[in-house]
Tab-separated table of C-alpha atoms in Angstrom:
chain	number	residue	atom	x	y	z
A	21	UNK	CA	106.616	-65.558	1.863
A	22	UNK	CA	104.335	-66.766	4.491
A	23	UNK	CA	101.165	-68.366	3.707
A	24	UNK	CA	99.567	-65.758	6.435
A	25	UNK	CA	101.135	-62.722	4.917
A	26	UNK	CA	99.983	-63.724	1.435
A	27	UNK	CA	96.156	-64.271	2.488
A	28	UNK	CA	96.330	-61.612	5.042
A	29	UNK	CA	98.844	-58.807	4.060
A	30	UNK	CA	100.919	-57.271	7.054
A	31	UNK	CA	98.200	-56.228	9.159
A	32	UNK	CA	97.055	-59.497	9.984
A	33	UNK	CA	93.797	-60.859	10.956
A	34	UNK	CA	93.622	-58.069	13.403
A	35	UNK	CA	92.602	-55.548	10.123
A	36	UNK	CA	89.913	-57.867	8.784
A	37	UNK	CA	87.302	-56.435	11.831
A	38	UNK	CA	88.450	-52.842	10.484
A	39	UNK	CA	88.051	-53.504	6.805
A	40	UNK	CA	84.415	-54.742	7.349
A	41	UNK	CA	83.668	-51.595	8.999
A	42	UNK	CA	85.388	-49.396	6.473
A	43	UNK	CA	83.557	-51.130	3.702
A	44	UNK	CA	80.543	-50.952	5.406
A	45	UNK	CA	80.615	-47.412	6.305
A	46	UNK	CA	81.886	-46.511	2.213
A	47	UNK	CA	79.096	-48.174	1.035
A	48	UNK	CA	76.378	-46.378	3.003
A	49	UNK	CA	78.231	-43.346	1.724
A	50	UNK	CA	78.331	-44.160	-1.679
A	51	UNK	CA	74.466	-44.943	-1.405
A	52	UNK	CA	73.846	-41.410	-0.115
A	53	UNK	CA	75.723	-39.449	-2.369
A	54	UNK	CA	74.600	-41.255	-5.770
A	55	UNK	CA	70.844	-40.509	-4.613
A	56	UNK	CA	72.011	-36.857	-4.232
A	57	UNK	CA	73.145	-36.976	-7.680
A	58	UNK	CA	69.722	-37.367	-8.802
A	59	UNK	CA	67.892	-40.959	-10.254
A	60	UNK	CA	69.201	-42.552	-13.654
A	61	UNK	CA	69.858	-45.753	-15.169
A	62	UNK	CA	73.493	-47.020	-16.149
A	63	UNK	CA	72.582	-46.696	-19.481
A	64	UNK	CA	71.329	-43.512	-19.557
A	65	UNK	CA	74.425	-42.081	-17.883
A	66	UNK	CA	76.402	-39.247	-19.707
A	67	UNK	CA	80.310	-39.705	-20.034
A	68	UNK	CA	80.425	-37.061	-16.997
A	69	UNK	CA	78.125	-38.715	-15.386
A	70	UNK	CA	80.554	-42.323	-15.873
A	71	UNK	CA	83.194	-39.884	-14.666
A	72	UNK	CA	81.436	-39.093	-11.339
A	73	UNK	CA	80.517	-43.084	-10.456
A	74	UNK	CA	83.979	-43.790	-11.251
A	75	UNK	CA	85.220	-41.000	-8.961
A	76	UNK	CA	83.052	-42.158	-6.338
A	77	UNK	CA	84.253	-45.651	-6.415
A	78	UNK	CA	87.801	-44.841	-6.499
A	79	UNK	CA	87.401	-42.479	-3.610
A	80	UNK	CA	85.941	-45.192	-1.727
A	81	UNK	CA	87.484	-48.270	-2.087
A	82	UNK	CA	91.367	-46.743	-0.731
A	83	UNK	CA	89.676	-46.104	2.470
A	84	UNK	CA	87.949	-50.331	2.844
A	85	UNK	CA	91.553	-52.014	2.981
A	86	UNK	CA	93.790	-48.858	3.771
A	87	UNK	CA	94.702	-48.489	7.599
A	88	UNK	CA	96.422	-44.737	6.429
A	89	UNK	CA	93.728	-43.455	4.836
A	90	UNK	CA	90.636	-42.553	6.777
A	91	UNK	CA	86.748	-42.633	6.139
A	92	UNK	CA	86.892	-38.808	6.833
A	93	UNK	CA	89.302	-38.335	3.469
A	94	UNK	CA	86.751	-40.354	1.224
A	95	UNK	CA	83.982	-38.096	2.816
A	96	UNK	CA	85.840	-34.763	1.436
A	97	UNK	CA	86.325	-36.069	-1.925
A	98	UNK	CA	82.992	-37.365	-2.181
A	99	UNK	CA	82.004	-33.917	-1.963
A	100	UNK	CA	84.178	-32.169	-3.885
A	101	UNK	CA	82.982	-34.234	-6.826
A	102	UNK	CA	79.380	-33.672	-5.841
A	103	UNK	CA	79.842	-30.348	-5.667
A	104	UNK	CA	81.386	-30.315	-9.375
A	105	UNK	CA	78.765	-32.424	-11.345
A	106	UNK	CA	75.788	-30.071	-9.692
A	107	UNK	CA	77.763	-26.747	-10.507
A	108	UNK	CA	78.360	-28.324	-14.166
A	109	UNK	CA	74.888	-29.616	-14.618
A	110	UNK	CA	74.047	-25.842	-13.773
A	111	UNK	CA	76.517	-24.764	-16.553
A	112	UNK	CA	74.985	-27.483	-19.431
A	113	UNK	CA	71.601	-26.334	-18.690
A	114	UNK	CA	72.621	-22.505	-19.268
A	115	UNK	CA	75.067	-22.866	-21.979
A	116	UNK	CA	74.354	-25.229	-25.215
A	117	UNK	CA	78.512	-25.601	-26.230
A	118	UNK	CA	79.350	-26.821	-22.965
A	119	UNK	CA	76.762	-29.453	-22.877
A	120	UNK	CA	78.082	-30.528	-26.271
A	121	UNK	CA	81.569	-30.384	-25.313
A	122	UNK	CA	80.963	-32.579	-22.166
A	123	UNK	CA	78.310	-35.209	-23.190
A	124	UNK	CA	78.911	-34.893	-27.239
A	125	UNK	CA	75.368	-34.549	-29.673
A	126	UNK	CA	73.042	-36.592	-31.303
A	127	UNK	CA	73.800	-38.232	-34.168
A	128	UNK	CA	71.198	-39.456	-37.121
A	129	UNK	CA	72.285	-43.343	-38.307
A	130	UNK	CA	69.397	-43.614	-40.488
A	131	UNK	CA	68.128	-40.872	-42.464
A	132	UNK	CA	65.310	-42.216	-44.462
A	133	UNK	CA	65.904	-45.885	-44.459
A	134	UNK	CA	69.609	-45.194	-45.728
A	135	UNK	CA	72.399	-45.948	-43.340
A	136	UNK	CA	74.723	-43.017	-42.851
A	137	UNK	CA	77.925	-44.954	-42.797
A	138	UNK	CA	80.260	-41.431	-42.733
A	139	UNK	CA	78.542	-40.238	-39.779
A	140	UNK	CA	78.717	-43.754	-37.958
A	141	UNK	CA	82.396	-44.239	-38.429
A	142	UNK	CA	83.262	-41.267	-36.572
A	143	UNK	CA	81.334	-43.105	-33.732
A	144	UNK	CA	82.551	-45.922	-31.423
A	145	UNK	CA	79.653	-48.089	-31.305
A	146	UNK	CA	80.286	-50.781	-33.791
A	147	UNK	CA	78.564	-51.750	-36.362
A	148	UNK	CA	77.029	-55.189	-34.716
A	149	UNK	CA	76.462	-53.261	-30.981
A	150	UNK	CA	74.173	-51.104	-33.404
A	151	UNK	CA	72.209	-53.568	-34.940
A	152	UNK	CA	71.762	-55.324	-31.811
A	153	UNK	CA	70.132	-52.108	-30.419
A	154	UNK	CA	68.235	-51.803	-33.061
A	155	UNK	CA	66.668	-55.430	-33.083
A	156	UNK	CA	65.827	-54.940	-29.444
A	157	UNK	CA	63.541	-52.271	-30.422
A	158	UNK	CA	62.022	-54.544	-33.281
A	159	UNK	CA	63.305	-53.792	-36.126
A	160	UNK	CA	63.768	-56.781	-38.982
A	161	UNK	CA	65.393	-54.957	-41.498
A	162	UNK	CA	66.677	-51.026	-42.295
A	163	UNK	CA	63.764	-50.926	-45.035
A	164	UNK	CA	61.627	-50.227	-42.052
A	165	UNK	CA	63.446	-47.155	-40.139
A	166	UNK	CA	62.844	-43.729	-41.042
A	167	UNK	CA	65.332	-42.112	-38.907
A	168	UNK	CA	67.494	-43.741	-35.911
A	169	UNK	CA	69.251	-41.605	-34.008
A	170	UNK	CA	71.981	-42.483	-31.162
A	171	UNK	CA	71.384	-40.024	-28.177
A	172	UNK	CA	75.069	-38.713	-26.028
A	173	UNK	CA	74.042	-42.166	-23.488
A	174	UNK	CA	74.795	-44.148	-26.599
A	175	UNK	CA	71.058	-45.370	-26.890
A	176	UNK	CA	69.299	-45.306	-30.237
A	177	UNK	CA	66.266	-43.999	-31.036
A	178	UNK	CA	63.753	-45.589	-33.862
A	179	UNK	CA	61.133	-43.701	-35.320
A	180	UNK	CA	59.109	-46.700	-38.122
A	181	UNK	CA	57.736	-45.774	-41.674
A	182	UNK	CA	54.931	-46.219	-41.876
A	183	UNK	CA	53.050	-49.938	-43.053
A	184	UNK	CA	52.604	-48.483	-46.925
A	185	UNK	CA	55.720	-46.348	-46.808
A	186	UNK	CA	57.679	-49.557	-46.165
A	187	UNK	CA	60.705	-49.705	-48.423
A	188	UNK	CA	62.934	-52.708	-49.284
A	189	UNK	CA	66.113	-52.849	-47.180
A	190	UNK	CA	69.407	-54.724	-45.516
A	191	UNK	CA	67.852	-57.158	-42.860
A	192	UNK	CA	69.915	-57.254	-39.851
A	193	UNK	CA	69.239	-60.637	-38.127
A	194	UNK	CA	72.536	-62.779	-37.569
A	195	UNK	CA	71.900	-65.311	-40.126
A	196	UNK	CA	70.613	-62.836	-42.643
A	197	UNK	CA	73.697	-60.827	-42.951
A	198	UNK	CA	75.720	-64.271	-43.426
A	199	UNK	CA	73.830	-65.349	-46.248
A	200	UNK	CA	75.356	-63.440	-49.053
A	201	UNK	CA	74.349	-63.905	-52.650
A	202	UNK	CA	76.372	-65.115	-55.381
A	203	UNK	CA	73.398	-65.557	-57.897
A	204	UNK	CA	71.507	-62.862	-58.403
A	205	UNK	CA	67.853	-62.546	-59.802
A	206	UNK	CA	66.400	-59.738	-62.535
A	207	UNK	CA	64.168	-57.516	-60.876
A	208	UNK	CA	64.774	-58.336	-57.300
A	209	UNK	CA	65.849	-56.245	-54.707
A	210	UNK	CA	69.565	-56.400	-53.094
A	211	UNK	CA	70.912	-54.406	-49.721
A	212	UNK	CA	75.305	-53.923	-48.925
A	213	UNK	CA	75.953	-56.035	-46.360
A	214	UNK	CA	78.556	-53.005	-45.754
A	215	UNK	CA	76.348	-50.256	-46.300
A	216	UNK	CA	72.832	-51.081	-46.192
A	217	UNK	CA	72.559	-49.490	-49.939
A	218	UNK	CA	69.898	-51.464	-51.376
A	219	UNK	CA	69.012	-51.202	-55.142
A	220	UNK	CA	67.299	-53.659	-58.089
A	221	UNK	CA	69.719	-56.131	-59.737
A	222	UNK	CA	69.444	-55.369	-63.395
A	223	UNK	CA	71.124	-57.804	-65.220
A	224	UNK	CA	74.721	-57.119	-65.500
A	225	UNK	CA	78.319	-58.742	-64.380
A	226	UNK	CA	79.673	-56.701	-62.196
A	227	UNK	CA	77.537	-56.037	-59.477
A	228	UNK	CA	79.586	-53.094	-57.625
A	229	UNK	CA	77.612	-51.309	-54.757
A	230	UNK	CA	77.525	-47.557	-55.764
A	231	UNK	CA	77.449	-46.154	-52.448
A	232	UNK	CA	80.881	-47.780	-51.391
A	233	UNK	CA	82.069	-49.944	-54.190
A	234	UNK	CA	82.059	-53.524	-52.001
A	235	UNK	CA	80.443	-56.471	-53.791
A	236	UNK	CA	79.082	-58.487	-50.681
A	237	UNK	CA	74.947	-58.623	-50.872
A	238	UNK	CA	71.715	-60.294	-49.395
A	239	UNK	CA	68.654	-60.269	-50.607
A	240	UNK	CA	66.519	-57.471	-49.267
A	241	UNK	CA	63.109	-57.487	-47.092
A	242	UNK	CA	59.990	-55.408	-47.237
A	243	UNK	CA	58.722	-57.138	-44.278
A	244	UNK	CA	56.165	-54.769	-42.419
A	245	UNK	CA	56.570	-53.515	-38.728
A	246	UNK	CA	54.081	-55.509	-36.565
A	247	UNK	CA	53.176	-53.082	-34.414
């Protein structure tokens, strides 16, 4: 194999002039047509919505390095999917199953201050990409959410208790959750480093979590919201 071929391809140099216009030309394209689509954030975006940008990008990148396949081509199939994510956002607004069978539903976490581990293992966030979401929004430990909620674009809603309502419960910094307990106190409060469950440690020997029987703990928090 030549070195030119392998930098170059078969075209050449003679294609590089071409490619610079193609790409060019797909780019201003795929400008256009995602402000058509309307204004949102990547995170926000639905998983039709993920659909549609990766349509877009696939339509347009043939056309940058392909000599066969023209501009025009990308052009029709950047309409075509237009034209199917307005006539579906039409259809989600008018009927409530489709919506849920396209972008999924809401789903409640945290009910409470209690971590609903059922309902999060039928998710696909894990369990760390949650608590990361959830100490971006200020949160020290579960004690101090009333209800958390991850929305169809996979962010999570917190709604706090409030400072007197306050209960004791699993903190979720990084070090916290590595800290497990081995020694436990009478009278003080424990959270599942699985589960979140937290309860009082009454003396006894076998300290068995009764929400779903694992034995790993941390001492709990009460610490207030500082908001």
């Amino acid at each position: 194999m030549e070195i030119n071929e392998f930098l170059f391809g078969e075209n050449g140099t003679s294609f590089l002039v071409s490619i610079m216009l193609r790409t060019f030309v797909m780019f201003l394209l795929i400008l256009i047509f995602l402000r058509l689509l309307g204004k949102r954030g990547i995170k926000q975006l639905s998983v039709f919505e993920l659909v549609v940008i990766l349509g877009l990008g696939s339509a347009a990148g043939d056309p940058m390095i392909y000599k066969e396949i023209g501009v025009f081509s990308a052009l029709i199939a950047f309409s075509v999917v237009t034209i199917c994510y307005k006539l579906l956002t039409v259809l989600v607004f008018k009927f409530k199953w489709i919506e849920t069978l396209v972008e999924g539903k809401e789903v409640y976490i945290i009910k409470k201050g209690k971590f609903s581990i059922e309902e999060f293992r039928k998710e696909s966030l894990s369990k760390d990409e949650f608590f990361m979401e959830l100490r971006l929004q200020g949160v020290f430990h579960l004690g101090q959410v009333e209800y958390a909620i991850l929305e169809t674009t996979v962010e999570v809603s917190v709604y706090f208790f409030d400072h007197e309502h306050t209960k004791y419960g699993l903190p979720i910094l990084p070090d916290s959750l590595k800290k497990t307990v081995k020694a436990f106190e009478a009278d003080t409060f424990y959270s599942c480093t699985f589960c979140g469950q937290t309860v009082k440690y009454i003396a006894q020997n076998n300290f068995i979590c009764p929400k779903c029987n694992k034995k790993e703990w941390v001492k709990a928090s009460n610490r207030k919201v500082n908001r």
